[in-house]
Amino acid sequence: MVESGTSASPETGHPGGDRPRLDRQRILEAGAVFIEEHGVRQLSMRRLGAELDVEAMSLYRYVPSREDLLDGIVESVVDELYSDPEVYVEPRYGWQDYLLRLAHGLRRLAVKHPQVFPLIATRPAEAPWVRPPLRSLRWVESFLRAMTQAGFSNEQAVEAYRAFSSFLIGNLLLEVAALGADIGPVEDPDPSPSRQADLTDYPLLQELQDLLSEDRSKQEFDAALDALLDRLDSQLT
Amino acid sequence: MVESGTSASPETGHPGGDRPRLDRQRILEAGAVFIEEHGVRQLSMRRLGAELDVEAMSLYRYVPSREDLLDGIVESVVDELYSDPEVYVEPRYGWQDYLLRLAHGLRRLAVKHPQVFPLIATRPAEAPWVRPPLRSLRWVESFLRAMTQAGFSNEQAVEAYRAFSSFLIGNLLLEVAALGADIGPVEDPDPSPSRQADLTDYPLLQELQDLLSEDRSKQEFDAALDALLDRLDSQLT
DNA sequence: ACCTGAACACCGTTCAAGT
DNA sequence: ACCTGAACACCGTTCAAGT
């Protein structure tokens, strides 16, 4: 990238290519944007540097490694949940209300960041029992408090936490996979006929193809969530 | 799976390091073993070649690219399901029996290949509606046939298929993550104190840490599966 | 204090060449 | 027919050097 010649104002101001100075948060956000645009596989230190008008090596002043960069991006995206006004309210309307808000907040997050969500779901967490997508001690504590205060035993609260995590991962991972289809690697669209499945040997698939292609994620999410809440409720007394 | 042929095998003389000749299936199996031993991140064409006593470039005669290699490994591991005698029986004992067998077969697969399973769960499939971990048209057809023949409507069968996939992904992905903890990248054990979470601000987590660390995956899997079957059953009639 | 250039070890992949 | 050597473009990362 040809640049510089920006000797006039060191702080700010150029309309075309100004460079607000590097800092960790700016790098993480640029990383999240880059992943959403090009996929994780395409994210290299060099390319992210270029995006920020900087050499790759400069990033190492703020981020110890590419791995740590990815962890940082995940953390920074998940932290958006704290500023979701629909989620972050005092849990005084009962545990079902709390779980509903939390689940829908995480679904909004997943749909907003379909390319980052698989990382949220699959990166190793701080401790083995901190299960995605609730990747922080603070949320786990909050979850368990809501449940125990509602009358669940310690064992039941922990079991509910696990069931809730599994429910979210399964539903949201498959939803974003169907969305962007790029849940792991591979970037090219590839609309070649080879990619179009040959259904001649599968009469039922042929018949149901329209149904199978229909997107009912929202309804299914709500239905499964409802069933989960019922199941948990039945454990209470 | 050692192949036939190679009768006198004149060129495989070395006692310690004989080289049974390259073929696609051998490469895929070696890849699966390598991933289970060292993690996906460590798998490079060069290293896999070395494992097979061959230069990396030789692999390209059987596998178009590293991406395709990973897809091939996933396919070859999932294909083990066909030779699981507990799973692959005629579905004449009812749909619940069928779903139970299938679910437990996939759980065995996940536990046997904890490092490969995340790939099974996250690699883009043949068609967008072919949801992991049932990554083949054949299994989807089989699933839908079992359900419709049991009296589910087309819509209900498709919905059941989606609910079943989500259930499996959520439960099994989190189970293998807790197992190997390496659900994505990063290889080092790192038992440093920095990795040990500081729980001073989270009294409930402190109190429940033993419960949280307990492994109850099998029971929870069975309980959630049971609840799912009940939910589906209630839609019948 | 912050960024860069050059360098190292390692990748995936191509292709002409060996046997 | 099957494998290899050399080469290319690209990585992550280190470190001494620039400003």
XYZ file of C-alpha atoms (C1' of nucleotides) in Angstrom:
512
model
C 0.000 0.000 0.000
C 1.378 3.393 -0.945
C 0.702 5.889 1.794
C 2.188 8.478 4.118
C 3.163 11.929 3.092
C 0.805 12.683 5.966
C 3.232 14.923 7.741
C 0.733 17.748 8.217
C -1.395 16.624 11.147
C -0.111 13.808 13.306
C -3.327 13.223 15.235
C -6.241 13.270 12.835
C -7.856 14.791 9.862
C -7.078 13.270 6.453
C -10.255 12.568 4.522
C -8.949 9.606 2.550
C -6.574 7.547 4.626
C -6.142 8.748 8.167
C -4.689 6.416 10.733
C -6.097 7.014 14.224
C -3.164 5.281 15.950
C -3.047 1.673 16.917
C -4.450 0.176 20.070
C -5.594 -3.270 21.091
C -9.316 -2.659 20.919
C -9.047 -1.110 17.464
C -7.135 -4.153 16.260
C -9.709 -6.562 17.698
C -12.577 -4.696 16.097
C -10.827 -4.529 12.746
C -10.211 -8.249 13.092
C -13.891 -8.954 13.706
C -14.858 -6.876 10.686
C -12.245 -8.588 8.544
C -13.463 -12.053 9.542
C -17.044 -11.107 8.826
C -15.983 -9.915 5.389
C -13.455 -12.512 4.300
C -13.642 -15.415 6.722
C -11.187 -16.537 9.398
C -8.992 -18.418 7.004
C -8.143 -15.251 5.129
C -7.135 -13.391 8.271
C -3.372 -13.101 8.413
C -1.313 -10.720 10.476
C -0.039 -9.156 7.297
C -3.468 -8.605 5.821
C -4.935 -7.247 9.029
C -1.970 -4.925 9.273
C -2.622 -3.687 5.759
C -6.257 -3.062 6.709
C -4.993 -0.802 9.484
C -2.363 0.875 7.289
C 0.417 -0.663 9.279
C 2.992 -3.398 8.895
C 2.092 -6.802 10.357
C 4.904 -6.495 12.863
C 3.305 -3.512 14.526
C 0.406 -5.636 15.702
C 2.703 -7.629 17.939
C 3.029 -4.660 20.223
C -0.636 -5.160 21.210
C -1.296 -8.819 20.576
C 1.134 -11.601 21.475
C 0.234 -13.908 18.605
C -2.358 -14.728 15.990
C -3.954 -17.212 18.363
C -4.280 -14.552 21.007
C -5.683 -12.209 18.393
C -8.479 -14.664 17.636
C -9.205 -15.138 21.333
C -9.299 -11.389 21.738
C -11.721 -10.992 18.855
C -14.018 -13.627 20.335
C -13.914 -11.969 23.722
C -14.577 -8.553 22.308
C -17.568 -9.756 20.285
C -19.061 -11.672 23.201
C -18.674 -8.578 25.345
C -21.267 -6.898 23.160
C -23.773 -8.860 25.178
C -23.158 -6.580 28.137
C -24.359 -3.601 26.176
C -27.480 -5.306 24.855
C -30.269 -3.533 26.749
C -32.631 -6.438 26.134
C -30.347 -8.811 27.965
C -28.570 -6.975 30.671
C -31.374 -6.268 33.109
C -31.708 -7.321 36.672
C -33.089 -10.848 36.794
C -36.053 -10.010 38.917
C -38.728 -11.194 36.535
C -38.002 -14.828 37.173
C -35.575 -17.330 35.807
C -37.576 -18.082 32.679
C -37.556 -14.447 31.694
C -33.816 -14.347 32.355
C -33.104 -17.401 30.234
C -35.303 -16.152 27.416
C -33.534 -12.786 27.296
C -30.128 -14.372 27.448
C -30.911 -16.894 24.736
C -32.353 -14.306 22.400
C -29.445 -11.977 23.048
C -27.007 -14.680 22.067
C -29.035 -15.491 19.003
C -28.894 -11.830 17.952
C -25.136 -11.916 18.473
C -24.776 -15.041 16.339
C -26.878 -13.650 13.521
C -24.978 -10.375 13.635
C -21.587 -12.128 13.507
C -22.181 -15.337 11.569
C -18.523 -15.754 10.687
C -17.216 -15.080 14.184
C -19.781 -17.212 15.977
C -18.150 -20.536 15.098
C -15.040 -19.243 16.850
C -17.122 -18.286 19.862
C -18.477 -21.811 19.848
C -15.258 -23.710 19.359
C -12.326 -21.824 20.916
C -11.088 -23.327 24.163
C -12.341 -21.319 27.110
C -10.767 -19.914 30.233
C -11.607 -23.039 32.212
C -12.956 -26.343 30.915
C -16.297 -25.846 32.631
C -16.791 -22.372 31.155
C -18.830 -23.580 28.229
C -19.458 -21.552 25.129
C -21.246 -19.508 24.126
C -21.356 -18.082 27.670
C -17.635 -17.678 27.656
C -17.106 -15.671 30.815
C -17.023 -16.354 34.517
C -19.267 -13.384 35.033
C -22.082 -14.785 32.914
C -21.783 -18.229 34.421
C -21.963 -16.774 37.922
C -24.935 -14.694 36.887
C -26.684 -17.694 35.357
C -26.145 -19.917 38.372
C -27.264 -17.192 40.735
C -30.499 -16.676 38.833
C -31.255 -20.371 38.936
C -30.387 -21.074 42.557
C -32.271 -18.012 43.719
C -35.277 -19.282 41.813
C -35.254 -22.422 43.874
C -33.125 -24.813 41.843
C -30.669 -26.916 43.816
C -26.977 -26.505 43.121
C -26.966 -29.711 41.111
C -30.002 -28.671 39.125
C -28.579 -25.232 38.435
C -25.364 -26.698 37.072
C -27.310 -29.189 34.990
C -29.481 -26.390 33.651
C -26.373 -24.401 32.761
C -25.038 -27.328 30.772
C -28.319 -28.041 29.026
C -28.682 -24.362 28.161
C -25.168 -24.165 26.667
C -25.698 -27.267 24.578
C -29.006 -25.966 23.343
C -27.463 -22.659 22.266
C -24.421 -24.173 20.579
C -26.416 -26.719 18.629
C -29.084 -24.364 17.427
C -26.974 -21.308 16.740
C -24.020 -23.058 15.154
C -26.266 -24.818 12.688
C -28.230 -21.653 12.057
C -25.182 -19.578 11.129
C -23.785 -22.504 9.163
C -26.893 -22.503 7.001
C -26.593 -18.738 6.771
C -23.078 -18.188 5.571
C -22.304 -21.853 5.001
C -18.741 -20.946 5.963
C -18.656 -22.306 9.447
C -15.082 -23.392 9.138
C -12.807 -22.650 6.205
C -13.248 -22.479 2.414
C -14.208 -19.220 0.850
C -15.204 -19.627 -2.768
C -18.882 -19.563 -3.746
C -18.431 -22.423 -6.232
C -21.907 -22.643 -7.778
C -20.694 -25.342 -10.157
C -22.990 -28.279 -10.907
C -20.644 -30.588 -8.993
C -21.719 -28.817 -5.825
C -25.376 -29.361 -6.640
C -26.242 -32.654 -5.007
C -27.437 -35.507 -7.194
C -30.626 -36.787 -5.640
C -31.560 -39.492 -8.109
C -31.056 -42.254 -5.561
C -32.932 -40.482 -2.798
C -36.621 -40.204 -3.629
C -37.620 -38.784 -0.263
C -34.982 -36.076 -0.400
C -36.220 -35.173 -3.851
C -39.765 -34.896 -2.621
C -38.834 -32.924 0.471
C -36.174 -30.692 -0.991
C -38.280 -27.567 -0.786
C -39.166 -28.258 2.820
C -35.533 -28.982 3.622
C -34.383 -25.719 2.095
C -36.935 -23.623 3.938
C -35.538 -21.452 6.704
C -37.471 -21.892 9.921
C -34.611 -21.209 12.306
C -36.407 -18.613 14.379
C -39.469 -20.761 15.008
C -37.385 -23.839 15.729
C -35.149 -21.935 18.102
C -38.148 -20.647 20.006
C -39.811 -24.043 20.060
C -36.702 -25.810 21.329
C -36.098 -23.082 23.891
C -39.657 -23.418 25.090
C -39.267 -27.163 25.444
C -36.065 -26.687 27.402
C -37.684 -24.229 29.784
C -40.552 -26.642 30.312
C -38.162 -29.429 31.052
C -36.286 -27.319 33.580
C -39.533 -26.113 35.108
C -40.695 -29.659 35.681
C -37.615 -30.243 37.831
C -38.674 -27.483 40.164
C -40.461 -29.351 42.965
C -7.482 -51.739 6.517
C -4.519 -53.313 4.753
C -5.099 -53.839 1.074
C -4.771 -57.083 -0.792
C -2.513 -57.486 -3.808
C 1.096 -56.501 -3.156
C 1.739 -60.244 -3.154
C 5.493 -60.700 -3.166
C 6.015 -56.983 -2.519
C 9.525 -56.792 -3.928
C 10.044 -53.151 -3.106
C 8.872 -53.097 0.528
C 11.879 -54.739 2.011
C 12.802 -52.531 4.969
C 11.964 -54.136 8.309
C 11.237 -51.025 10.355
C 10.115 -48.597 7.724
C 8.224 -50.362 4.985
C 5.977 -48.304 2.805
C 2.863 -50.166 1.618
C 2.330 -47.775 -1.301
C 0.195 -44.712 -1.280
C -3.533 -44.583 -1.909
C -6.293 -42.180 -0.982
C -7.818 -44.195 1.813
C -4.458 -44.772 3.454
C -3.791 -41.036 3.362
C -7.174 -40.207 4.889
C -6.704 -42.718 7.687
C -3.200 -41.481 8.416
C -4.640 -37.960 8.475
C -7.299 -38.932 11.001
C -4.687 -40.575 13.208
C -2.402 -37.570 12.915
C -5.177 -35.169 13.908
C -6.121 -37.300 16.868
C -2.491 -37.251 17.973
C -1.420 -33.705 17.281
C -4.506 -31.649 16.471
C -5.697 -30.216 13.161
C -3.507 -27.181 13.374
C -0.388 -29.284 13.269
C -1.492 -31.171 10.182
C 0.473 -29.945 7.198
C 0.943 -31.650 3.869
C 4.635 -31.905 4.591
C 4.197 -33.489 7.996
C 1.550 -35.930 6.828
C 3.844 -36.849 3.977
C 6.662 -37.522 6.410
C 4.313 -39.718 8.449
C 3.792 -41.791 5.303
C 7.473 -41.794 4.356
C 6.809 -39.697 1.331
C 7.324 -36.140 0.154
C 4.385 -33.785 0.599
C 4.042 -33.414 -3.135
C 3.188 -37.070 -3.578
C -0.061 -36.583 -1.700
C -1.374 -34.323 -4.424
C -1.738 -37.336 -6.684
C -4.579 -38.538 -4.424
C -5.902 -35.398 -2.799
C -6.431 -32.113 -4.663
C -5.642 -29.825 -1.723
C -5.352 -29.606 2.019
C -8.986 -28.507 2.242
C -10.080 -31.537 0.310
C -7.886 -33.677 2.531
C -9.750 -32.454 5.605
C -13.108 -33.058 3.935
C -11.959 -36.529 2.995
C -10.869 -37.277 6.553
C -14.240 -36.145 7.875
C -16.082 -38.264 5.353
C -13.973 -41.303 6.052
C -14.488 -41.014 9.814
C -18.232 -40.484 9.498
C -18.400 -43.523 7.246
C -17.430 -45.641 10.235
C -21.052 -45.287 11.245
C -22.043 -47.670 8.477
C -19.990 -50.437 10.009
C -21.294 -49.899 13.528
C -23.460 -52.978 14.082
C -25.386 -51.216 16.837
C -26.537 -48.530 14.442
C -26.917 -49.995 11.046
C -29.907 -52.251 11.516
C -33.203 -52.176 9.750
C -35.430 -49.590 11.403
C -38.239 -51.961 12.112
C -38.314 -51.501 15.868
C -39.901 -48.109 15.638
C -38.588 -44.605 15.167
C -37.574 -44.110 18.774
C -35.360 -47.165 18.648
C -33.883 -45.879 15.399
C -33.130 -42.432 16.805
C -31.651 -43.862 19.976
C -29.302 -46.132 18.052
C -28.282 -43.381 15.704
C -27.650 -40.898 18.503
C -25.595 -43.321 20.533
C -23.648 -44.366 17.466
C -22.721 -40.769 16.797
C -21.792 -40.257 20.391
C -19.455 -43.247 20.227
C -17.945 -41.769 17.084
C -17.399 -38.404 18.765
C -15.807 -39.921 21.836
C -13.579 -42.116 19.684
C -12.435 -39.150 17.570
C -12.571 -36.133 19.864
C -10.172 -34.109 17.734
C -11.845 -34.895 14.437
C -15.387 -34.371 15.657
C -15.218 -30.566 15.646
C -14.408 -30.821 11.944
C -17.372 -33.120 11.443
C -19.486 -30.504 13.162
C -18.198 -27.417 11.412
C -17.077 -28.241 7.868
C -19.495 -27.044 5.190
C -21.570 -29.938 3.898
C -22.545 -31.184 0.484
C -25.721 -29.114 0.494
C -26.778 -26.451 2.975
C -29.599 -28.593 4.315
C -27.339 -31.587 4.931
C -26.701 -30.757 8.540
C -23.858 -32.187 10.562
C -23.217 -34.543 12.128
C -25.388 -36.568 9.712
C -23.268 -35.438 6.814
C -24.554 -37.657 4.056
C -27.574 -37.740 1.797
C -27.928 -41.401 2.577
C -28.359 -40.864 6.299
C -30.735 -37.965 5.815
C -32.869 -40.044 3.475
C -32.809 -42.893 5.940
C -33.777 -40.610 8.812
C -36.659 -39.025 6.966
C -37.928 -42.384 5.775
C -37.955 -43.768 9.292
C -39.924 -40.777 10.534
C -42.488 -40.535 7.740
C -43.092 -44.262 7.835
C -43.738 -43.965 11.549
C -46.544 -41.548 10.859
C -44.878 -38.148 11.017
C -45.932 -35.694 8.343
C -43.325 -34.420 5.911
C -43.102 -31.149 7.812
C -42.767 -32.912 11.141
C -40.122 -35.262 9.808
C -38.006 -32.371 8.541
C -38.445 -30.515 11.805
C -37.447 -33.625 13.723
C -34.362 -33.968 11.554
C -33.352 -30.413 12.368
C -34.026 -30.754 16.077
C -32.082 -34.008 16.153
C -29.054 -32.475 14.411
C -28.994 -29.486 16.739
C -29.269 -31.746 19.737
C -26.323 -33.853 18.602
C -24.078 -30.946 17.668
C -24.666 -29.067 20.888
C -24.205 -32.011 23.190
C -21.360 -33.765 21.432
C -19.328 -30.696 20.545
C -19.357 -29.535 24.135
C -18.615 -33.026 25.371
C -15.510 -33.466 23.244
C -14.464 -29.896 24.001
C -14.454 -30.737 27.697
C -12.620 -33.929 26.888
C -9.680 -32.777 24.862
C -10.334 -29.083 25.325
C -8.853 -28.685 21.871
C -11.968 -28.098 19.888
C -10.315 -25.606 17.612
C -6.629 -24.756 17.577
C -3.929 -24.297 20.218
C -1.946 -27.291 21.282
C 0.092 -26.627 24.390
C -1.105 -27.934 27.771
C -0.162 -24.722 29.571
C -0.824 -25.641 33.214
C 0.527 -22.274 34.324
C -1.279 -20.461 37.123
C -2.416 -17.814 34.650
C -4.639 -20.482 33.107
C -6.152 -21.284 36.483
C -9.179 -19.011 36.781
C -9.290 -16.513 39.613
C -12.641 -16.957 41.287
C -12.351 -14.421 44.083
C -15.131 -12.269 42.653
C -17.480 -15.152 41.973
C -18.637 -16.729 45.219
C -21.131 -19.057 43.588
C -18.562 -20.395 41.163
C -16.238 -21.023 44.063
C -18.900 -22.928 45.919
C -19.956 -24.925 42.866
C -16.559 -25.560 41.321
C -16.553 -29.263 42.156
C -20.010 -29.708 40.710
C -19.013 -27.755 37.621
C -15.948 -29.895 37.055
C -17.823 -33.158 37.387
C -18.308 -35.088 34.186
C -21.909 -36.125 33.726
C -21.969 -36.054 29.926
C -23.389 -39.521 29.454
C -26.327 -38.960 31.805
C -27.018 -35.512 30.407
C -26.883 -36.783 26.853
C -29.360 -39.511 27.650
C -31.653 -37.172 29.547
C -31.693 -34.578 26.763
C -32.202 -37.286 24.161
C -35.083 -38.658 26.161
C -36.677 -35.240 26.387
C -36.287 -34.750 22.648
C -37.928 -38.096 21.892
C -40.796 -37.209 24.202
C -41.228 -33.896 22.498
C -41.314 -35.528 19.072
C -43.649 -38.222 20.298
C -46.134 -35.654 21.511
C -46.388 -34.320 17.955
C -47.541 -37.716 16.743
C -51.334 -38.000 16.556
C 7.370 5.107 22.380
C 5.952 3.288 18.406
C 6.676 1.409 13.965
C 9.540 -0.935 10.179
C 12.985 -3.933 7.287
C 15.217 -7.804 6.973
C 15.499 -12.396 8.128
C 14.160 -17.279 9.556
C 11.571 -21.310 9.455
C 7.676 -23.022 7.758
C 3.446 -23.323 4.647
C 0.381 -24.914 0.213
C 0.875 -25.688 -4.404
C 2.851 -26.102 -9.363
C 5.595 -28.268 -12.611
C 9.319 -30.126 -14.937
C 12.161 -33.851 -14.122
C 13.544 -38.302 -12.494
C 12.843 -43.590 -11.935
C 2.860 -44.803 -13.283
C 4.362 -42.920 -9.349
C 7.318 -40.016 -6.763
C 10.706 -35.989 -6.081
C 13.480 -31.348 -6.272
C 13.315 -26.947 -6.996
C 10.738 -22.982 -7.052
C 7.024 -19.421 -5.939
C 4.132 -16.830 -3.114
C 2.720 -16.518 1.246
C 2.783 -17.326 6.419
C 3.872 -16.249 11.826
C 7.295 -14.424 14.476
C 11.910 -12.305 16.161
C 14.929 -8.631 16.566
C 17.871 -4.974 15.586
C 17.238 -0.665 13.663
C 14.906 3.526 12.521
C 12.035 7.871 13.785
